[in-house]
Tab-separated table of C-alpha atoms in Angstrom:
chain	number	residue	atom	x	y	z
A	360	UNK	CA	-1.277	-20.879	6.041
A	361	UNK	CA	-2.772	-18.411	8.503
A	362	UNK	CA	-4.503	-15.088	8.034
A	363	UNK	CA	-1.314	-13.327	9.101
A	364	UNK	CA	0.892	-14.977	6.470
A	365	UNK	CA	2.196	-12.450	3.937
A	366	UNK	CA	0.920	-12.827	0.414
A	367	UNK	CA	4.186	-13.690	-1.297
A	368	UNK	CA	3.103	-16.901	-2.935
A	369	UNK	CA	0.017	-15.290	-4.475
A	370	UNK	CA	-0.190	-14.843	-8.197
A	371	UNK	CA	0.431	-11.657	-10.141
A	372	UNK	CA	-3.255	-10.793	-10.343
A	373	UNK	CA	-3.719	-11.095	-6.579
A	374	UNK	CA	-0.658	-8.942	-5.841
A	375	UNK	CA	-1.801	-6.316	-8.349
A	376	UNK	CA	-5.302	-6.324	-6.871
A	377	UNK	CA	-3.958	-5.880	-3.337
A	378	UNK	CA	-1.630	-3.050	-4.430
A	379	UNK	CA	-4.535	-1.315	-6.166
A	380	UNK	CA	-6.675	-1.790	-3.062
A	381	UNK	CA	-4.002	-0.136	-0.892
A	382	UNK	CA	-3.589	2.699	-3.413
A	383	UNK	CA	-7.346	3.220	-3.576
A	384	UNK	CA	-7.667	3.286	0.210
A	385	UNK	CA	-5.222	6.193	0.606
A	386	UNK	CA	-7.057	8.691	-1.580
A	387	UNK	CA	-10.580	9.859	-2.454
A	388	UNK	CA	-10.867	7.228	-5.166
A	389	UNK	CA	-14.640	7.198	-5.605
A	390	UNK	CA	-14.794	10.986	-5.577
A	391	UNK	CA	-12.259	11.140	-8.401
A	392	UNK	CA	-14.022	8.413	-10.352
A	393	UNK	CA	-17.455	10.061	-10.145
A	394	UNK	CA	-16.006	13.459	-11.077
A	395	UNK	CA	-14.065	11.997	-13.996
A	396	UNK	CA	-17.140	10.131	-15.249
A	397	UNK	CA	-19.233	13.284	-14.815
A	398	UNK	CA	-16.980	15.186	-17.217
A	399	UNK	CA	-17.369	12.651	-20.038
A	400	UNK	CA	-21.072	13.166	-20.922
A	401	UNK	CA	-20.783	16.926	-20.450
A	402	UNK	CA	-17.969	17.096	-23.013
A	403	UNK	CA	-19.334	14.379	-25.331
A	404	UNK	CA	-22.992	15.218	-25.972
A	405	UNK	CA	-22.523	18.638	-27.662
A	406	UNK	CA	-20.270	16.990	-30.268
A	407	UNK	CA	-22.163	13.709	-30.686
A	408	UNK	CA	-24.152	12.823	-33.776
A	409	UNK	CA	-26.773	10.121	-33.412
A	410	UNK	CA	-28.095	8.149	-36.386
A	411	UNK	CA	-31.746	7.123	-36.365
A	412	UNK	CA	-32.236	5.192	-39.571
A	413	UNK	CA	-31.575	7.662	-42.407
A	414	UNK	CA	-31.840	10.664	-40.137
A	415	UNK	CA	-28.848	12.013	-38.220
A	416	UNK	CA	-29.398	14.016	-35.076
A	417	UNK	CA	-26.668	16.493	-34.100
A	418	UNK	CA	-26.568	17.883	-30.575
A	419	UNK	CA	-24.152	20.702	-31.481
A	420	UNK	CA	-24.938	23.994	-29.776
A	421	UNK	CA	-23.298	27.381	-29.686
A	422	UNK	CA	-21.928	26.541	-26.249
A	423	UNK	CA	-19.980	23.505	-27.482
A	424	UNK	CA	-16.626	25.046	-26.557
A	425	UNK	CA	-17.875	25.812	-23.047
A	426	UNK	CA	-19.099	22.252	-22.676
A	427	UNK	CA	-15.755	20.901	-23.807
A	428	UNK	CA	-13.893	23.123	-21.337
A	429	UNK	CA	-16.168	22.099	-18.444
A	430	UNK	CA	-15.854	18.415	-19.327
A	431	UNK	CA	-12.064	18.538	-19.603
A	432	UNK	CA	-11.812	20.459	-16.319
A	433	UNK	CA	-13.972	17.866	-14.555
A	434	UNK	CA	-11.792	15.037	-15.882
A	435	UNK	CA	-8.704	16.953	-14.733
A	436	UNK	CA	-10.217	17.543	-11.299
A	437	UNK	CA	-11.027	13.831	-11.000
A	438	UNK	CA	-7.400	12.964	-11.726
A	439	UNK	CA	-6.268	15.665	-9.292
A	440	UNK	CA	-8.343	14.060	-6.544
A	441	UNK	CA	-6.513	10.801	-7.167
A	442	UNK	CA	-2.964	12.071	-7.409
A	443	UNK	CA	-2.958	15.273	-5.290
A	444	UNK	CA	-4.926	14.492	-2.142
A	445	UNK	CA	-3.872	17.780	-0.511
A	446	UNK	CA	-6.085	19.700	-2.961
A	447	UNK	CA	-9.144	17.490	-2.466
A	448	UNK	CA	-11.291	20.247	-0.905
A	449	UNK	CA	-10.525	22.739	-3.676
A	450	UNK	CA	-11.081	20.080	-6.341
A	451	UNK	CA	-14.377	19.041	-4.738
A	452	UNK	CA	-15.711	22.594	-4.556
A	453	UNK	CA	-14.582	23.281	-8.124
A	454	UNK	CA	-16.300	20.080	-9.326
A	455	UNK	CA	-19.546	21.120	-7.641
A	456	UNK	CA	-19.379	24.617	-9.171
A	457	UNK	CA	-18.565	23.264	-12.654
A	458	UNK	CA	-21.404	20.745	-12.342
A	459	UNK	CA	-23.825	23.568	-11.545
A	460	UNK	CA	-22.513	25.698	-14.423
A	461	UNK	CA	-22.937	22.744	-16.797
A	462	UNK	CA	-26.696	22.876	-16.261
A	463	UNK	CA	-26.825	26.177	-18.123
A	464	UNK	CA	-23.955	25.745	-20.570
A	465	UNK	CA	-23.986	22.095	-21.617
A	466	UNK	CA	-27.331	20.552	-22.602
A	467	UNK	CA	-28.742	20.492	-19.072
A	468	UNK	CA	-25.497	19.191	-17.598
A	469	UNK	CA	-24.961	16.352	-20.039
A	470	UNK	CA	-28.629	15.401	-19.786
A	471	UNK	CA	-28.467	15.480	-15.974
A	472	UNK	CA	-26.071	12.482	-15.889
A	473	UNK	CA	-22.840	14.497	-15.896
A	474	UNK	CA	-24.334	17.046	-13.526
A	475	UNK	CA	-25.274	14.425	-10.917
A	476	UNK	CA	-21.990	12.521	-11.211
A	477	UNK	CA	-19.920	15.683	-10.786
A	478	UNK	CA	-21.991	16.801	-7.770
A	479	UNK	CA	-21.612	13.412	-6.086
A	480	UNK	CA	-17.885	13.325	-6.835
A	481	UNK	CA	-17.358	16.852	-5.525
A	482	UNK	CA	-19.288	16.130	-2.337
A	483	UNK	CA	-17.334	12.933	-1.739
A	484	UNK	CA	-14.065	14.777	-2.274
A	485	UNK	CA	-14.924	17.548	0.179
A	486	UNK	CA	-16.011	15.045	2.832
A	487	UNK	CA	-13.084	12.593	2.435
A	488	UNK	CA	-10.503	12.527	5.246
A	489	UNK	CA	-7.098	10.837	5.090
A	490	UNK	CA	-6.179	8.131	7.586
A	491	UNK	CA	-4.816	9.532	10.855
A	492	UNK	CA	-2.299	8.242	13.328
A	493	UNK	CA	-5.279	7.293	15.502
A	494	UNK	CA	-6.003	4.533	12.997
A	495	UNK	CA	-2.685	2.865	13.789
A	496	UNK	CA	-4.326	0.888	16.594
A	497	UNK	CA	-6.900	-0.507	14.202
A	498	UNK	CA	-4.203	-1.329	11.646
A	499	UNK	CA	-2.082	-3.037	14.310
A	500	UNK	CA	-5.101	-5.024	15.459
A	501	UNK	CA	-5.816	-6.165	11.905
A	502	UNK	CA	-2.217	-7.233	11.404
A	503	UNK	CA	-2.106	-9.041	14.751
A	504	UNK	CA	0.361	-6.720	16.501
A	505	UNK	CA	-0.964	-5.338	19.766
A	506	UNK	CA	0.934	-2.726	21.702
A	507	UNK	CA	1.943	-3.303	25.314
A	508	UNK	CA	-0.415	-0.519	26.394
A	509	UNK	CA	-3.375	-2.258	24.811
A	510	UNK	CA	-2.503	-5.510	26.578
A	511	UNK	CA	-2.186	-3.745	29.916
A	512	UNK	CA	-5.497	-1.974	29.425
A	513	UNK	CA	-7.289	-5.231	28.690
A	514	UNK	CA	-5.574	-7.281	31.458
A	515	UNK	CA	-7.967	-8.173	34.278
A	516	UNK	CA	-7.436	-6.524	37.647
A	517	UNK	CA	-6.047	-8.783	40.356
A	518	UNK	CA	-8.668	-10.315	42.581
A	519	UNK	CA	-8.465	-10.272	46.382
A	520	UNK	CA	-9.161	-13.199	48.661
A	521	UNK	CA	-12.932	-12.657	48.477
A	522	UNK	CA	-12.861	-12.965	44.692
A	523	UNK	CA	-13.743	-9.331	44.008
A	524	UNK	CA	-11.447	-7.112	42.065
A	525	UNK	CA	-10.405	-3.639	43.015
A	526	UNK	CA	-12.297	-2.315	40.010
A	527	UNK	CA	-15.487	-4.088	41.180
A	528	UNK	CA	-15.351	-2.635	44.695
A	529	UNK	CA	-17.425	0.443	45.466
A	530	UNK	CA	-15.518	3.694	45.310
A	531	UNK	CA	-15.841	4.223	49.068
A	532	UNK	CA	-14.236	0.804	49.797
A	533	UNK	CA	-11.159	1.402	47.670
A	534	UNK	CA	-9.447	3.817	50.057
A	535	UNK	CA	-10.369	2.336	53.454
A	536	UNK	CA	-7.888	0.726	55.807
A	537	UNK	CA	-7.976	-3.073	55.986
A	538	UNK	CA	-9.528	-2.989	59.455
A	539	UNK	CA	-12.607	-1.084	58.234
A	540	UNK	CA	-15.633	-3.043	57.128
A	541	UNK	CA	-19.213	-2.453	56.095
A	542	UNK	CA	-21.123	-4.354	58.729
A	543	UNK	CA	-24.523	-2.758	58.974
A	544	UNK	CA	-27.197	-2.710	56.313
A	545	UNK	CA	-27.163	1.039	55.729
A	546	UNK	CA	-23.576	1.088	54.461
A	547	UNK	CA	-22.029	2.654	57.567
A	548	UNK	CA	-18.393	1.796	58.289
A	549	UNK	CA	-16.917	0.927	61.629
A	550	UNK	CA	-13.269	0.344	62.462
A	551	UNK	CA	-12.522	-2.986	64.249
């Protein structure tokens, strides 16, 4: 079995992992994940009740509805980054703006955790670029298929009788007639 053998005999888990890896590579996956995770603490903390022994601590504020809206929008933007790559710049900018607004509206941005996650996710989304056609050469190289142009470009130039190639010769020697030679030490040429 070589490195170029297709993975047909692999188990279900391996095939699923490879499909997920391909899916993840074609979209701003980490940007969407950070943005989605940033929305969770922003939406959760205003409605959470913590129990410390017999005492319950409620984080409810008057801006609970605003926190819920910001959190749900961040989760939606994270999913949008995954499934609608064309809107990645808009979704990234919106995630950054909502993260900044959450500082004021939602318990210091979900205790800074949601704020930082949404800023990182938005920045990753804005900076992500899809694969171009220029990457086809790298993909072909990884899969073992080289184009004829690449082989021609890497083929060595033919050597002359002296063992030097045309590419190795000085530029001034490349266009001289065969009877010309460099015979003196200062590089002057004389026809024989």
